[in-house]
Coordinates of C-alpha atoms and ligand atoms in Angstrom, one line a residue:
M7 CA -25.9 -7.7 9.5
F8 CA -27.7 -4.3 9.9
P9 CA -29.9 -2.3 7.5
F10 CA -28.3 0.0 5.0
S11 CA -29.2 1.6 1.7
Y12 CA -27.6 0.9 -1.6
T13 CA -27.4 3.2 -4.6
K14 CA -25.6 2.8 -8.0
V15 CA -24.3 6.0 -9.6
S16 CA -23.4 6.6 -13.2
S17 CA -21.2 9.7 -13.0
A18 CA -18.4 11.0 -10.8
R19 CA -20.6 14.0 -9.9
E20 CA -23.4 11.8 -8.6
A21 CA -20.9 9.7 -6.7
I22 CA -19.3 12.8 -5.1
D23 CA -22.7 14.2 -4.1
A24 CA -23.6 10.9 -2.5
G25 CA -20.2 10.7 -0.8
R26 CA -20.5 14.2 0.5
R27 CA -23.8 13.2 2.2
G28 CA -21.9 10.4 4.0
G29 CA -22.2 7.5 1.5
R30 CA -19.4 5.0 1.4
Y31 CA -18.0 4.1 -2.0
L32 CA -18.2 0.5 -3.0
A33 CA -16.2 -1.1 -5.9
G34 CA -14.9 -4.7 -5.5
G35 CA -16.2 -4.8 -2.0
T36 CA -13.4 -7.2 -0.9
T37 CA -12.6 -5.2 2.2
L38 CA -15.7 -3.2 3.0
V39 CA -18.3 -6.1 2.8
D40 CA -16.1 -8.3 5.1
L41 CA -15.9 -5.5 7.6
M42 CA -19.7 -4.9 7.4
R43 CA -20.3 -8.6 8.1
E44 CA -18.2 -8.4 11.2
T45 CA -19.9 -5.1 12.1
V46 CA -16.6 -3.3 12.3
E47 CA -17.9 -0.9 9.6
R48 CA -21.6 0.1 9.7
P49 CA -22.2 2.5 6.8
D50 CA -25.8 3.9 6.3
T51 CA -25.4 4.1 2.6
L52 CA -23.3 2.2 0.0
V53 CA -22.5 4.1 -3.2
D54 CA -21.8 1.6 -6.0
I55 CA -19.2 3.3 -8.3
T56 CA -18.5 0.3 -10.5
A57 CA -20.2 2.0 -13.6
L58 CA -17.8 5.0 -13.6
P59 CA -15.3 5.2 -16.5
L60 CA -12.2 4.7 -14.3
N61 CA -11.1 1.4 -15.6
D62 CA -8.3 2.0 -18.1
I63 CA -4.5 2.1 -18.0
K64 CA -2.8 4.8 -20.1
T65 CA 0.8 5.5 -20.8
T66 CA 1.7 9.1 -20.0
S67 CA 4.1 11.3 -21.9
G68 CA 7.7 10.4 -21.0
G69 CA 6.8 6.8 -20.2
G70 CA 4.8 7.0 -16.9
L71 CA 1.5 5.3 -16.3
R72 CA -2.0 6.3 -15.2
I73 CA -3.9 3.4 -13.7
G74 CA -7.7 4.1 -13.3
A75 CA -9.0 3.5 -9.8
L76 CA -11.5 0.8 -11.0
V77 CA -8.9 -1.3 -12.8
T78 CA -8.8 -4.6 -11.0
M79 CA -5.7 -6.0 -9.5
A80 CA -5.7 -8.8 -12.0
E81 CA -6.1 -6.5 -14.9
A82 CA -3.3 -4.2 -13.8
A83 CA -1.0 -7.2 -13.1
A84 CA -1.5 -8.6 -16.6
H85 CA -1.4 -5.3 -18.5
R86 CA 1.4 -5.2 -21.0
A87 CA 2.5 -1.6 -20.3
V88 CA 2.7 -2.4 -16.5
R89 CA 4.6 -5.6 -17.0
T90 CA 7.0 -4.0 -19.4
A91 CA 7.7 -0.7 -17.7
F92 CA 7.2 -1.5 -14.0
P93 CA 7.4 -5.2 -13.2
V94 CA 7.6 -4.3 -9.6
I95 CA 3.9 -3.4 -9.8
S96 CA 2.9 -6.6 -11.5
E97 CA 4.9 -8.8 -9.1
A98 CA 3.5 -7.0 -6.0
L99 CA -0.1 -7.6 -7.4
E100 CA 0.5 -11.2 -8.3
L101 CA 1.9 -11.9 -4.8
S102 CA -1.2 -10.4 -3.2
A103 CA -4.4 -12.1 -1.9
S104 CA -5.8 -14.9 -4.1
A105 CA -6.7 -15.1 -7.8
Q106 CA -10.4 -14.7 -7.0
L107 CA -9.8 -11.6 -4.9
R108 CA -7.5 -10.1 -7.5
N109 CA -10.3 -10.5 -10.1
M110 CA -12.7 -8.4 -7.9
A111 CA -10.5 -6.0 -5.9
T112 CA -9.6 -2.7 -7.5
I113 CA -6.5 -0.5 -7.4
G114 CA -8.5 2.3 -5.6
G115 CA -9.9 -0.2 -3.1
N116 CA -6.4 -1.6 -2.5
I117 CA -5.2 1.8 -1.5
M118 CA -8.2 2.2 0.8
Q119 CA -8.1 -1.2 2.4
R120 CA -8.0 -1.3 6.1
T121 CA -5.6 -3.0 8.5
R122 CA -5.5 -6.8 9.2
C123 CA -4.8 -6.2 12.9
S124 CA -6.9 -8.9 14.5
Y125 CA -7.9 -6.6 17.4
F126 CA -9.3 -4.1 14.9
R127 CA -11.6 -6.8 13.5
D128 CA -12.6 -8.0 17.0
V129 CA -15.3 -5.5 18.1
T130 CA -14.9 -6.6 21.7
A131 CA -11.2 -5.5 21.8
A132 CA -9.8 -2.0 22.5
C133 CA -8.8 -0.4 19.3
N134 CA -8.1 3.3 18.7
K135 CA -8.4 2.9 15.0
R136 CA -12.0 1.5 15.2
D137 CA -13.1 3.2 18.4
P138 CA -10.9 6.3 19.0
G139 CA -9.8 6.7 22.7
S140 CA -10.5 3.0 23.6
G141 CA -6.8 2.0 23.7
C142 CA -4.7 -0.4 21.7
A143 CA -5.0 -4.1 22.6
A144 CA -2.0 -4.9 20.3
L145 CA 0.5 -3.0 22.4
E146 CA 0.3 -5.5 25.3
G147 CA -1.2 -8.3 23.2
Y148 CA 0.0 -10.5 20.4
N149 CA 1.8 -8.3 18.0
R150 CA 4.0 -10.6 15.8
S151 CA 2.5 -9.2 12.5
H152 CA 2.6 -5.6 13.5
A153 CA 4.9 -2.7 12.5
I154 CA 8.4 -1.7 13.5
H155 CA 8.5 1.6 11.7
G156 CA 6.1 4.6 12.0
T157 CA 4.3 3.4 15.1
S158 CA 2.8 5.5 17.8
D159 CA 1.5 4.9 21.4
A160 CA -2.0 4.9 19.9
C161 CA -1.5 2.3 17.1
V162 CA 1.1 -0.1 15.8
C163 CA -0.6 -2.0 13.0
A164 CA 1.2 -2.7 9.7
H165 CA -0.2 -1.5 6.4
P166 CA -1.4 -4.6 4.6
S167 CA -1.0 -3.7 0.9
D168 CA 1.7 -5.0 -1.4
V169 CA 1.1 -2.9 -4.5
C170 CA 1.1 0.3 -2.3
V171 CA 4.8 -0.6 -1.4
A172 CA 5.6 -0.5 -5.1
F173 CA 3.7 2.8 -5.6
A174 CA 5.6 4.3 -2.7
A175 CA 8.9 3.1 -4.1
L176 CA 8.1 4.6 -7.5
D177 CA 7.0 8.0 -6.0
A178 CA 3.4 7.6 -7.4
Y179 CA 0.6 10.2 -7.1
V180 CA -3.0 9.7 -6.2
H181 CA -5.6 11.6 -8.3
L182 CA -8.7 12.7 -6.5
Q183 CA -12.0 14.3 -7.5
G184 CA -14.2 15.9 -4.9
P185 CA -16.7 18.7 -4.2
Q186 CA -13.9 21.3 -4.6
G187 CA -12.6 19.8 -7.9
E188 CA -9.6 17.7 -8.7
R189 CA -6.3 17.4 -6.9
K190 CA -3.2 15.2 -7.0
V191 CA -1.5 14.1 -3.8
A192 CA 2.0 12.4 -3.5
F193 CA 1.5 8.8 -2.5
A194 CA 3.8 9.3 0.4
D195 CA 1.5 11.9 1.8
F196 CA -1.8 10.2 1.0
I197 CA -1.7 7.3 3.5
L198 CA -1.2 8.7 7.0
R199 CA 0.9 7.5 9.9
P200 CA -1.3 6.8 13.0
G201 CA 0.1 9.5 15.3
D202 CA -2.6 10.4 17.8
T203 CA -5.4 9.8 15.3
P204 CA -5.1 6.3 13.9
D205 CA -8.7 6.4 12.8
R206 CA -7.7 9.0 10.2
E207 CA -5.9 6.9 7.6
H208 CA -5.9 8.9 4.4
D209 CA -5.6 12.5 3.2
L210 CA -9.1 12.4 1.9
R211 CA -11.7 15.1 2.2
R212 CA -15.4 14.5 2.6
G213 CA -16.9 13.2 -0.7
E214 CA -13.5 12.8 -2.5
L215 CA -13.1 9.9 -4.8
I216 CA -9.9 8.3 -5.9
T217 CA -9.9 8.4 -9.7
A218 CA -6.4 7.1 -10.6
V219 CA -2.9 6.4 -9.6
E220 CA -0.1 8.0 -11.6
I221 CA 3.3 6.5 -11.8
P222 CA 5.7 9.2 -13.0
A223 CA 8.2 8.5 -15.8
H224 CA 11.6 7.2 -14.5
P225 CA 14.9 7.2 -16.4
R226 CA 15.4 4.1 -18.6
P227 CA 16.4 1.4 -18.5
L228 CA 14.8 0.7 -15.1
K229 CA 15.0 -2.7 -13.6
S230 CA 12.5 -3.4 -10.8
G231 CA 11.0 -6.2 -8.8
Y232 CA 9.1 -7.1 -5.6
L233 CA 10.1 -9.7 -2.9
K234 CA 7.6 -10.8 -0.3
V235 CA 8.4 -12.9 2.7
R236 CA 5.5 -14.5 4.5
D237 CA 4.5 -17.5 6.6
R238 CA 3.1 -19.5 3.7
Q239 CA 3.6 -19.2 0.0
S240 CA 0.2 -17.9 -1.1
Y241 CA -2.8 -16.0 0.2
E242 CA -0.9 -14.4 3.1
F243 CA 0.2 -10.9 4.1
A244 CA 3.8 -9.9 4.2
L245 CA 6.0 -10.3 7.2
T246 CA 8.5 -8.2 5.3
S247 CA 8.7 -7.2 1.6
A248 CA 10.9 -5.0 -0.6
A249 CA 10.1 -3.1 -3.8
V250 CA 13.2 -2.0 -5.6
A251 CA 13.7 -0.1 -8.9
L252 CA 17.2 0.8 -10.1
H253 CA 18.5 2.8 -13.1
I254 CA 22.1 1.7 -13.7
Q255 CA 24.1 3.3 -16.4
G256 CA 27.8 3.0 -17.2
G257 CA 28.1 0.6 -14.2
V258 CA 26.8 3.2 -11.8
I259 CA 23.5 3.4 -10.0
R260 CA 22.0 6.7 -11.2
T261 CA 18.5 6.3 -9.6
A262 CA 17.4 4.1 -6.8
K263 CA 13.8 3.7 -5.6
V264 CA 13.2 1.5 -2.6
A265 CA 10.3 0.8 -0.2
A266 CA 9.4 -1.9 2.3
G267 CA 6.2 -3.6 3.3
G268 CA 4.9 -5.5 6.3
V269 CA 7.0 -3.4 8.6
G270 CA 5.5 0.1 8.5
T271 CA 2.2 1.6 9.6
V272 CA 2.3 3.0 6.1
P273 CA 4.0 1.6 2.9
W274 CA 7.6 2.4 4.1
K275 CA 9.7 4.4 1.8
L276 CA 13.4 4.0 2.4
P277 CA 15.1 7.3 1.4
A278 CA 18.3 6.5 3.4
V279 CA 18.7 3.3 1.4
E280 CA 18.1 5.2 -1.8
R281 CA 20.8 7.8 -0.9
R282 CA 23.3 5.1 0.1
L283 CA 22.9 3.4 -3.4
T284 CA 22.8 6.5 -5.6
G285 CA 26.1 7.2 -7.4
Q286 CA 27.6 3.8 -6.3
R287 CA 28.7 0.8 -8.3
P288 CA 26.7 -2.4 -7.6
S289 CA 28.5 -4.8 -5.3
S290 CA 27.6 -7.3 -2.6
R291 CA 29.1 -5.0 0.0
L292 CA 27.0 -2.1 -1.2
W293 CA 23.7 -4.1 -1.0
A294 CA 24.5 -5.1 2.6
E295 CA 25.5 -1.6 3.6
A296 CA 22.4 -0.1 2.0
A297 CA 20.1 -2.7 3.6
E298 CA 21.5 -1.8 7.0
E299 CA 19.8 1.6 6.5
S300 CA 16.4 0.0 6.2
V301 CA 16.3 -0.9 9.9
R302 CA 17.7 2.3 11.4
G303 CA 15.2 3.7 13.9
A304 CA 13.1 0.5 13.9
R305 CA 11.1 0.0 17.1
P306 CA 10.1 -3.6 17.4
L307 CA 7.4 -4.9 19.8
T308 CA 7.4 -7.9 22.1
H309 CA 6.6 -10.5 19.4
N310 CA 8.1 -9.0 16.2
K311 CA 11.7 -8.4 17.0
F312 CA 12.6 -10.9 14.3
K313 CA 11.4 -8.4 11.7
V314 CA 14.5 -6.2 12.2
A315 CA 16.9 -8.9 10.8
L316 CA 14.3 -10.2 8.3
L317 CA 13.8 -6.7 6.8
R318 CA 17.5 -6.1 6.5
R319 CA 17.9 -9.5 4.7
T320 CA 14.8 -8.9 2.5
V321 CA 16.1 -5.6 1.3
E322 CA 19.6 -6.9 0.7
R323 CA 18.4 -9.9 -1.2
Q324 CA 16.0 -7.9 -3.4
L325 CA 18.8 -5.3 -4.2
R326 CA 21.0 -8.3 -5.3
I327 CA 18.2 -9.8 -7.4
V328 CA 17.4 -6.5 -9.2
G329 CA 20.9 -5.0 -9.3
G330 CA 23.1 -8.0 -9.7
T331 CA 26.5 -8.4 -8.0
E332 CA 28.9 -7.0 -10.5
Ligands
LIG422 FE1 -6.3 -1.0 16.8 FE2 -4.0 -0.2 15.7 FE3 -4.0 -1.1 18.1 FE4 -4.5 -2.8 16.1 S1 -2.6 -1.7 16.5 S2 -5.6 -2.7 18.0 S3 -5.6 -1.4 14.7 S4 -5.1 0.7 17.4

């Protein structure tokens, strides 16, 4: 370990002041403390924000949700409003990490979690995300768990979160508070693709703090769910996953919200799948044809070619589970 200072704040203003001076926000600590132990991250100051009043879940007008950034994964997964309105969120959370981690880790921290690329965590390996300009050991290395969508020559790691896939599918927003005031960013724009700057992972300005995630209202009834495919049944990251939400009325799909996990450098929204579904009648053939759109443009690496077929099947299966096969 290395020396660092620790301060606990009691207001958002205090937190933002400390963040503006370079402090790193600490909530559950389930990512940051691990990375500090491995010396991948070496912050000078930790700013403990756990006393801030950001730990409630509210229903918004029209039937959306606002989930405070300090709500734990376990609390969000168990909350009646989440389970009733958006089971895709509860299911994604319950399939994440372990029970112990879900009791500690927060929704804000989940969004800010860093990649599980093993080269990122090995400080002797070349990694543009950890050490810009050093190269990417995964490109020529072992890349079975890496992304097939949204990659660049600088970085190919997959985004690790499950619940962020559900948020992307549901067109969520991230609420931020910073030195210049409050703002709201579409979830799809908040987590950044690597491009030439994989070290820049979020649309976050200096000192800004995530205060909440907002799930907009969607037409009702909305059936939704999350399917995760992984090497073992628990405490494992997704090889592929699919978050699906469908509003079906009069036998026709009026609204389709779909995203995939384990395959993108960011939670991978699938607008072409959504377009293929909208206005159609559910059928086995439709699920298969729509799922085909999920792999268009995929760029597999040496060891993850299997993800192309696996993603197509994961999306098709979850469409069938959520939408039925009338
Ligand atoms: Fe680093 Fe990204 Fe390459 Fe992994 S894939 S080594 S995180 S640059």
